[in-house]
Short mmCIF file of C-alpha atoms and ligand atoms in Angstrom, two decimals:
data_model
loop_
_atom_site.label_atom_id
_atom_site.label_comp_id
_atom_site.label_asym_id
_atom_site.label_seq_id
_atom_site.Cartn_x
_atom_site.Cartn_y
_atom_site.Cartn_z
CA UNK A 1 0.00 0.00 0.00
CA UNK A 2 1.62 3.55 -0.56
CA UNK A 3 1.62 5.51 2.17
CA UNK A 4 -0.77 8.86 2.19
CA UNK A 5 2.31 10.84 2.69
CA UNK A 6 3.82 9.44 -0.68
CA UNK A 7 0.01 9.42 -2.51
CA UNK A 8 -0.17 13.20 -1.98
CA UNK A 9 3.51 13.69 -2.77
CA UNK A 10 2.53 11.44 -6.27
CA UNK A 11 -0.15 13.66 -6.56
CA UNK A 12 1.84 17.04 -6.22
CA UNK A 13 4.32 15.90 -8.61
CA UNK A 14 1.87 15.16 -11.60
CA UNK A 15 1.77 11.12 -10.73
CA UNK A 16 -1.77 9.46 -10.22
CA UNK A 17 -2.02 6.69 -8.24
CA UNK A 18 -4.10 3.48 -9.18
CA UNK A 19 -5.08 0.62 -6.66
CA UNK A 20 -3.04 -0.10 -3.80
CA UNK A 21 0.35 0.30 -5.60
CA UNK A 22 0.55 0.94 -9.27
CA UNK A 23 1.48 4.88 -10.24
CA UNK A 24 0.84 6.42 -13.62
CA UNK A 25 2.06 9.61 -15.10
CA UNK A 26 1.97 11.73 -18.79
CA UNK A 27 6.14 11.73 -19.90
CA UNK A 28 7.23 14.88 -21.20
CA UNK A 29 8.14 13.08 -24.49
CA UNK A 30 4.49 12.20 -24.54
CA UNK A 31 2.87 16.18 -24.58
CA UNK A 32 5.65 17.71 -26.87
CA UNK A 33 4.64 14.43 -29.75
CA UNK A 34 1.03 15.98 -29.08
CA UNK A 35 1.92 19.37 -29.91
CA UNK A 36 4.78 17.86 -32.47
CA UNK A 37 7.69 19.77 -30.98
CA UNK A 38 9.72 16.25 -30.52
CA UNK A 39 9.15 13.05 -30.00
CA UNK A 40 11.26 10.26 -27.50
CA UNK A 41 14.63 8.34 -28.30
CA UNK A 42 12.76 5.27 -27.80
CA UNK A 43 10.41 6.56 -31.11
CA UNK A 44 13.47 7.37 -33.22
CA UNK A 45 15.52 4.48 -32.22
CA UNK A 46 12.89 1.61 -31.73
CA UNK A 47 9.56 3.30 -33.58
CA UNK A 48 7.39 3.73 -30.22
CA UNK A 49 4.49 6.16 -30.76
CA UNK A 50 5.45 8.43 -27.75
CA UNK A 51 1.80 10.37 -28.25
CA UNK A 52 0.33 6.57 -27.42
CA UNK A 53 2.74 5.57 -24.55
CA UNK A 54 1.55 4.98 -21.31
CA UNK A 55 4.58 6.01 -18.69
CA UNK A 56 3.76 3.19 -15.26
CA UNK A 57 4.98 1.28 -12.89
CA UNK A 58 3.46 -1.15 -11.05
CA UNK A 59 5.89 -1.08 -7.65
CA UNK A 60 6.45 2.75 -5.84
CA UNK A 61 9.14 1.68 -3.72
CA UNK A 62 12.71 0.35 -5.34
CA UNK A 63 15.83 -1.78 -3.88
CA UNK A 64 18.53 0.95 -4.79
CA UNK A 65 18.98 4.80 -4.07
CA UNK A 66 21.12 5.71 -7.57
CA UNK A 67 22.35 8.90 -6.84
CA UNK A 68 21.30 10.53 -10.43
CA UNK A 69 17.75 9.32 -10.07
CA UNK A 70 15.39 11.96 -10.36
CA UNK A 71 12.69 10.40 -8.22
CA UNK A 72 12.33 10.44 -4.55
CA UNK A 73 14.61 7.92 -2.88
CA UNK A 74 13.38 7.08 0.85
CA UNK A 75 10.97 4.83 -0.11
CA UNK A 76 13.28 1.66 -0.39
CA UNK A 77 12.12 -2.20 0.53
CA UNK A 78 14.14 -5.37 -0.32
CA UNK A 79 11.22 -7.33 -1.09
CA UNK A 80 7.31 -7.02 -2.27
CA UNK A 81 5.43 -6.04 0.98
CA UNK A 82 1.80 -5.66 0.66
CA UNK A 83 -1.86 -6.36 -1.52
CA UNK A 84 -1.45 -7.53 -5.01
CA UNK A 85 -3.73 -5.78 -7.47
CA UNK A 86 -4.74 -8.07 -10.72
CA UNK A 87 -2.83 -7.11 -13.63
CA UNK A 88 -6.54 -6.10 -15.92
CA UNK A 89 -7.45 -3.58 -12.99
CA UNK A 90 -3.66 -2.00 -13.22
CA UNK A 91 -4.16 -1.33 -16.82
CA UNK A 92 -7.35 -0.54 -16.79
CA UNK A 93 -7.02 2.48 -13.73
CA UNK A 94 -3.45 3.58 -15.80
CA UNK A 95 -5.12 3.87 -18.77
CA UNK A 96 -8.13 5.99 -17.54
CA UNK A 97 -5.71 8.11 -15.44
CA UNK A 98 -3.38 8.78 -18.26
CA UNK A 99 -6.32 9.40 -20.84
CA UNK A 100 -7.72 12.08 -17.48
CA UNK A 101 -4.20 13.68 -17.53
CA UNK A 102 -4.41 14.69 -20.68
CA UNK A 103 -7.82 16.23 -21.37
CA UNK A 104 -5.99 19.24 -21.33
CA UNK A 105 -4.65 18.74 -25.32
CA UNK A 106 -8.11 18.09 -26.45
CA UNK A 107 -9.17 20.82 -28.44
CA UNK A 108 -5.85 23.11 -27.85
CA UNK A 109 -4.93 24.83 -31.52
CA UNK A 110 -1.54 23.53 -30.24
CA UNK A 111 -2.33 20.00 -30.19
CA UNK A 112 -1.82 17.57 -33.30
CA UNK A 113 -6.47 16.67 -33.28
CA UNK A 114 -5.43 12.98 -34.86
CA UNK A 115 -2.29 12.20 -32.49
CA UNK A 116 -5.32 13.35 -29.44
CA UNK A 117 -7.43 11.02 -30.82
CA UNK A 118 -5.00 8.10 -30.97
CA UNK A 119 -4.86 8.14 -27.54
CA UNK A 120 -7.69 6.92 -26.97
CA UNK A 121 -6.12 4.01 -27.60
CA UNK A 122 -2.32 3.56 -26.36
CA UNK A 123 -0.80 1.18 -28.13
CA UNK A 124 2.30 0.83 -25.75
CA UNK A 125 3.42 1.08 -22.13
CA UNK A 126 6.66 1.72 -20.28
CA UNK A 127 7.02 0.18 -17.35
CA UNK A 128 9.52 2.21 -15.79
CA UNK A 129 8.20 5.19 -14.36
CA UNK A 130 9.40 4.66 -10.76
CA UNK A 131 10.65 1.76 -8.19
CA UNK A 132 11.58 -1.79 -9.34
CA UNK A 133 8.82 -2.90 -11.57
CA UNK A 134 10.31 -7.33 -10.95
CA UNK A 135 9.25 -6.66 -7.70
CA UNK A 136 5.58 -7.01 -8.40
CA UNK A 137 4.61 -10.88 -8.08
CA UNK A 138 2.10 -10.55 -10.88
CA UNK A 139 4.62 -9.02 -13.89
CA UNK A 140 4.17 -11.85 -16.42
CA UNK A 141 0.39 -11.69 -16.26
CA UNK A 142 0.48 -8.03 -16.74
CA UNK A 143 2.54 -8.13 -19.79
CA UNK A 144 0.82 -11.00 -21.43
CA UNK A 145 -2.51 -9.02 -20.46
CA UNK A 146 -0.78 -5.69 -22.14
CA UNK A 147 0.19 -8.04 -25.53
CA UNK A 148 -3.40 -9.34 -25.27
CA UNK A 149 -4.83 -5.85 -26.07
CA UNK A 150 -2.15 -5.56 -28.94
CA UNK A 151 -0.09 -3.27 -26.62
CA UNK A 152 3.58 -3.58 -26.69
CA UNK A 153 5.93 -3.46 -23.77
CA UNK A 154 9.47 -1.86 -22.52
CA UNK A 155 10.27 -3.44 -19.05
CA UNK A 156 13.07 -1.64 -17.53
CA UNK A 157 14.74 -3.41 -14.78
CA UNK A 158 18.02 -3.18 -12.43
CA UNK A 159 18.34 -6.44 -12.62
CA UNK A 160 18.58 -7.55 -8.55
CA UNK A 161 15.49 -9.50 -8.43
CA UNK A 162 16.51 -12.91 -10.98
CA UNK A 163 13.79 -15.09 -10.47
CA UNK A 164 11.35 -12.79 -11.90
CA UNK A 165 13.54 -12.31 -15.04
CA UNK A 166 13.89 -15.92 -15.32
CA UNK A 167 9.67 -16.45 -15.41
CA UNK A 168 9.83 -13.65 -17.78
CA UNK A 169 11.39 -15.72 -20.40
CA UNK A 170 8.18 -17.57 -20.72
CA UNK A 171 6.03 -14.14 -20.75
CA UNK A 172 8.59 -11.82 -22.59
CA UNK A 173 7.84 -7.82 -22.44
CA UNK A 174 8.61 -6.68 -26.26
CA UNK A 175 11.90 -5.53 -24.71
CA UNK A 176 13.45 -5.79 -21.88
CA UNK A 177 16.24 -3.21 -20.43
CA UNK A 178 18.59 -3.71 -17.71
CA UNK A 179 20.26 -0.88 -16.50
CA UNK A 180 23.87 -1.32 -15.65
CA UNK A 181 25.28 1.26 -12.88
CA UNK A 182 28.80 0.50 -12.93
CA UNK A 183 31.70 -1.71 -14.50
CA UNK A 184 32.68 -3.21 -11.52
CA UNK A 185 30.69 -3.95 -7.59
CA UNK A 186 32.96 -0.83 -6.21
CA UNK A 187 31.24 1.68 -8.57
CA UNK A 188 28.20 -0.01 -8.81
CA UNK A 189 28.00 0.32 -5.07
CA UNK A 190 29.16 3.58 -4.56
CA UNK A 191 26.34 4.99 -7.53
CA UNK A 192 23.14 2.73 -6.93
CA UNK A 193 23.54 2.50 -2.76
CA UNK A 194 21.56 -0.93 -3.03
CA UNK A 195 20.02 -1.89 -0.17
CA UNK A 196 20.87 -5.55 -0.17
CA UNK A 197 24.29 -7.55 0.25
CA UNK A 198 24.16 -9.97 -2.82
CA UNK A 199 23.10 -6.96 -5.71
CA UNK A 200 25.93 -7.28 -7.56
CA UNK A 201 25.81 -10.82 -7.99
CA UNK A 202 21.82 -10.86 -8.50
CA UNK A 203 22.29 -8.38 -11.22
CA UNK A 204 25.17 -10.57 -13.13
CA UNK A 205 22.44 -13.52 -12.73
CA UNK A 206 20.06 -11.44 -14.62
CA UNK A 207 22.73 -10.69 -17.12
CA UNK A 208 23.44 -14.20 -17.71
CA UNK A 209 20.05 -14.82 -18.83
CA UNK A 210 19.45 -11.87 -21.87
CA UNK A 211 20.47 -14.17 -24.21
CA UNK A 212 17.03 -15.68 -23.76
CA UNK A 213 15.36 -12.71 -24.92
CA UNK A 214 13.97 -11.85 -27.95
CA UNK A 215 14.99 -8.21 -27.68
CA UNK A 216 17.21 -6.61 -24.97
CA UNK A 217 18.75 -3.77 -24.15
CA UNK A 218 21.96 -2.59 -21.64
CA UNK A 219 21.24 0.73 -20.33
CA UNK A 220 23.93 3.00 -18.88
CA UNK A 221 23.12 6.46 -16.72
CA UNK A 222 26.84 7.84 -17.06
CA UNK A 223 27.22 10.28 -14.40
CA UNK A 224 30.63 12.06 -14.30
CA UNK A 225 32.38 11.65 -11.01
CA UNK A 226 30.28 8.43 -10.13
CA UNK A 227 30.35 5.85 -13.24
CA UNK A 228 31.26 7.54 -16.17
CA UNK A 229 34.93 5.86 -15.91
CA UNK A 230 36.65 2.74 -17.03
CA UNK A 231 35.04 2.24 -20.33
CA UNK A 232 37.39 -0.70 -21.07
CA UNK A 233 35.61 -2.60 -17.75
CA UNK A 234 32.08 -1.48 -19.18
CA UNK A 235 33.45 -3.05 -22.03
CA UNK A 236 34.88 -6.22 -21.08
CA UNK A 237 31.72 -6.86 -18.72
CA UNK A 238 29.93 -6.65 -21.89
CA UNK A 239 31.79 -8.55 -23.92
CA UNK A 240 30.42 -11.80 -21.69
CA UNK A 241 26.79 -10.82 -21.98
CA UNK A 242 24.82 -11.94 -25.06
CA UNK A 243 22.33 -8.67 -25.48
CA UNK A 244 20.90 -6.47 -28.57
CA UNK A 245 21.57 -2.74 -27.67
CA UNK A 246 23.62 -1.10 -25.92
CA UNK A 247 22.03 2.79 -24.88
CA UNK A 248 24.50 5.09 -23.08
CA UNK A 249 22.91 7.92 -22.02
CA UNK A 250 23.91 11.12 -20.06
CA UNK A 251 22.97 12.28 -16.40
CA UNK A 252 20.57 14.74 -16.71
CA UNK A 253 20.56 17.39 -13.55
CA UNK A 254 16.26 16.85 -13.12
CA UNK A 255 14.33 16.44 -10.06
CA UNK A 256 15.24 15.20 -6.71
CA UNK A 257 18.76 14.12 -8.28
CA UNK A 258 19.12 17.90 -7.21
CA UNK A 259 19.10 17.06 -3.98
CA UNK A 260 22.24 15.01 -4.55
CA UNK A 261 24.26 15.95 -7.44
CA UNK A 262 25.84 19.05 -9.01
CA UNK A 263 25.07 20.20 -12.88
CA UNK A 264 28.67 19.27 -13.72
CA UNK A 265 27.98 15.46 -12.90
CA UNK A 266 26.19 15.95 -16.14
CA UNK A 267 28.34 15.03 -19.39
CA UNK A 268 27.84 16.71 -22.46
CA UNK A 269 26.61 14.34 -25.80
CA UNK A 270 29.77 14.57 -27.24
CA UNK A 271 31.28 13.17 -24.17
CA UNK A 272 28.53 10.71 -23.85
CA UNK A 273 29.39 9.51 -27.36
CA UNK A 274 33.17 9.45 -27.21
CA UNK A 275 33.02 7.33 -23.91
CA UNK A 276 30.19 5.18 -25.65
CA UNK A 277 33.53 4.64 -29.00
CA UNK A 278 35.77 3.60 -25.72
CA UNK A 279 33.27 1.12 -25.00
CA UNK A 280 32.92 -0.42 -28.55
CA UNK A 281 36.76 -0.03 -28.85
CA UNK A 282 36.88 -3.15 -26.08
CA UNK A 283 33.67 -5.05 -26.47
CA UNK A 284 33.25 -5.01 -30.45
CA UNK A 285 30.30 -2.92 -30.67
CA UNK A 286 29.57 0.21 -32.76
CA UNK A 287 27.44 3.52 -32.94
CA UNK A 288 24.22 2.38 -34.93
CA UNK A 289 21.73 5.99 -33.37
CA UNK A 290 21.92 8.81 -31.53
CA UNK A 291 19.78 11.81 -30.20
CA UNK A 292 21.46 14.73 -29.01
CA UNK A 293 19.05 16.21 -27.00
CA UNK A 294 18.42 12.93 -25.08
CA UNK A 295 22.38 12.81 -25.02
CA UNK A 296 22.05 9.24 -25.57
CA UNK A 297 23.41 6.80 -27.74
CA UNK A 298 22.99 3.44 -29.22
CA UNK A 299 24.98 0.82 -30.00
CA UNK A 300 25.09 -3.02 -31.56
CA UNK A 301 27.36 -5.71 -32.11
CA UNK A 302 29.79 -5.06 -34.63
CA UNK A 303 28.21 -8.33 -36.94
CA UNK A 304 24.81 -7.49 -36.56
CA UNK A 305 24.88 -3.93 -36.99
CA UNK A 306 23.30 -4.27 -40.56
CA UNK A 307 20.29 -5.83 -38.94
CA UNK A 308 19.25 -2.04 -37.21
CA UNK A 309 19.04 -0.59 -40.42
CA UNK A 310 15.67 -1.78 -41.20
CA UNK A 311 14.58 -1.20 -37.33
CA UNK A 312 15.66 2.50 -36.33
CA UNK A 313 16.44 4.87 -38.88
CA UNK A 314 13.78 7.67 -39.13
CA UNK A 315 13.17 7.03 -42.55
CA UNK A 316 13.06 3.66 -42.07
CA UNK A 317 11.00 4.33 -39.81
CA UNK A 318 8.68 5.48 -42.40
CA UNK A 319 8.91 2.69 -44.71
CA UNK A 320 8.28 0.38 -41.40
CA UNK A 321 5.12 1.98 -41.21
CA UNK A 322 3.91 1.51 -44.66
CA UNK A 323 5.25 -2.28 -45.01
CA UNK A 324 6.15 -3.92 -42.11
CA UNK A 325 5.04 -2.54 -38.83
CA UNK A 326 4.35 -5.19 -36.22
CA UNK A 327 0.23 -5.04 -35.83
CA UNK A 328 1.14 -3.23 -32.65
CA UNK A 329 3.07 -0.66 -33.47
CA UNK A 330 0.61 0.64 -35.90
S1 SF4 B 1 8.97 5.52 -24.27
FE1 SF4 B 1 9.68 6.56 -22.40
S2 SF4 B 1 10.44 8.55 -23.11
FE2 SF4 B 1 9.16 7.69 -24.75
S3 SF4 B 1 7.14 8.57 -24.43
FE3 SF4 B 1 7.22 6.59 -23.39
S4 SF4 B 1 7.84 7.06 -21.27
FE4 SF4 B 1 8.32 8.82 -22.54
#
């Protein structure tokens, strides 16, 4: 149950809460594609609809206090605590929250009328608005109730709960992200403050098993000072793990991270990019996308580079939509 302290905190900061647990809130990326002044790296790299993503998570309360997170850290548990809502209510109450949140665009000269009226019905969700989404017991019934309605999936995890991932493998979200805090358990420690002994090791459990994954992605949050050193360990720690993307992405100075962190902890893109090359140098993988203003990155196995050609590229984007869009991306 979240605590009325943290409900009307949710509440101040834009969040709505549904059931006992679940939170629900409009991304940024999500009102600029409604008023077509951008859209997300996740649209440009991967073809999301940003206009018709749902930002959620079904757990408030996380395992690690990561210094550059922009949420509110106190609310920290090892292990699920609490009523389990069913998966259908979750998406139902997020979807009627997030549709509530943005009654606003309807009818604004500012707002793109058909993008408004596709989202009436989202076509994907991103679990990874705040906490550690493995925690919840029912995740694989959620995501194979999301796939049901022909909504697609991005579960993003830090990896310290295994046993989850593994019954994902049977129930697969339509892409899975782990982030990775450091190249080693020193930095790893000293930037995610996890709350449990064994982290490190849980989390190279979870990375053991990607290979079983139809799509998967490595996410790093390179914060200068912290983790944004040692590419050749990043790289070398990769170089064992059998994944699809790489994103490196840059600190951003938002939020509560304020509390914690100066401006300068946050790298440039160029310097996100040139660490990403120092990466690639030692694990084989190359450059493939990039957004400046996300100050992010992607990157793929040197062999099977070719293969995100047909996925990523704007324009490919477009012919993806004409030929061979997956039924739920269109
Ligand atoms: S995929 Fe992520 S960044 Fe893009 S619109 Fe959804 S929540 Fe926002």
């Amino acid at each position: 149950m979240i605590p009325e302290l943290r409900k009307k905190q949710f509440e101040k900061e834009g969040y709505r809460v549904v059931g006992n647990h679940s939170v629900v809130k409009v991304c940024e990326y999500t009102k600029k594609a409604l008023r077509a002044e951008d859209v997300c790296y996740k649209c440009t790299f991967y073809g999301i609809r940003s206009w018709r993503c749902v930002e959620m998570s079904p757990t408030y309360f996380c395992d690690h206090r990561c210094m550059f997170c922009w949420r509110d850290i106190k609310y920290v548990y090892p292990k699920w605590n609490g009523p389990v809502d069913e998966p259908d209510e979750i998406i139902d109450g997020c979807i009627a929250a997030w549709q509530g949140l943005l009654n606003g665009f309807k009818g604004s000269e500012k707002t793109v009328q058909s993008r408004f009226d596709e989202t009436r019905t989202p076509s994907h969700f991103a679990i990874s608005l705040t906490g550690e989404p493995t925690m919840y017991p029912k995740l694989p019934e959620l995501i194979d109730a999301l796939h049901r309605r022909n909504i697609s999936s991005f579960l993003v995890t830090n990896g310290t709960i295994p046993e989850m991932i593994e019954k994902l493998i049977d129930h697969q979200p339509t892409q899975l992200y782990v982030s990775l805090y450091g190249p080693n358990e020193k930095i790893y420690r000293r930037t995610a403050n996890p709350i449990t002994e064994d982290a490190w090791q849980r989390l190279q459990k979870t990375l053991s098993m990607l290979g079983k994954f139809k799509r998967s992605v490595i996410r790093l949050t390179l914060t200068k000072g912290w983790n944004m050193s040692e590419p050749e360990a990043y790289g070398e720690l990769l170089k064992n793990v059998d994944f699809d993307f790489l994103e490196c992405k840059g600190y951003m100075w938002v939020g509560h991270s304020q509390e914690r962190l100066m401006l300068e902890n946050s790298p440039r893109h160029e310097e996100v990019v040139e660490f990403a090359k120092q990466i690639g140098k030692t694990a084989g993988l190359k450059i493939v996308d990039e957004k400046e203003n996300s100050r992010v990155c992607m990157l793929m196995k040197e062999d099977s580079a070719d293969r995100v050609m047909t996925f990523a590229e704007p324009k490919q984007f477009k012919i993806l939509e004409e030929k061979q869009a997956p039924e739920y991306l269109t």
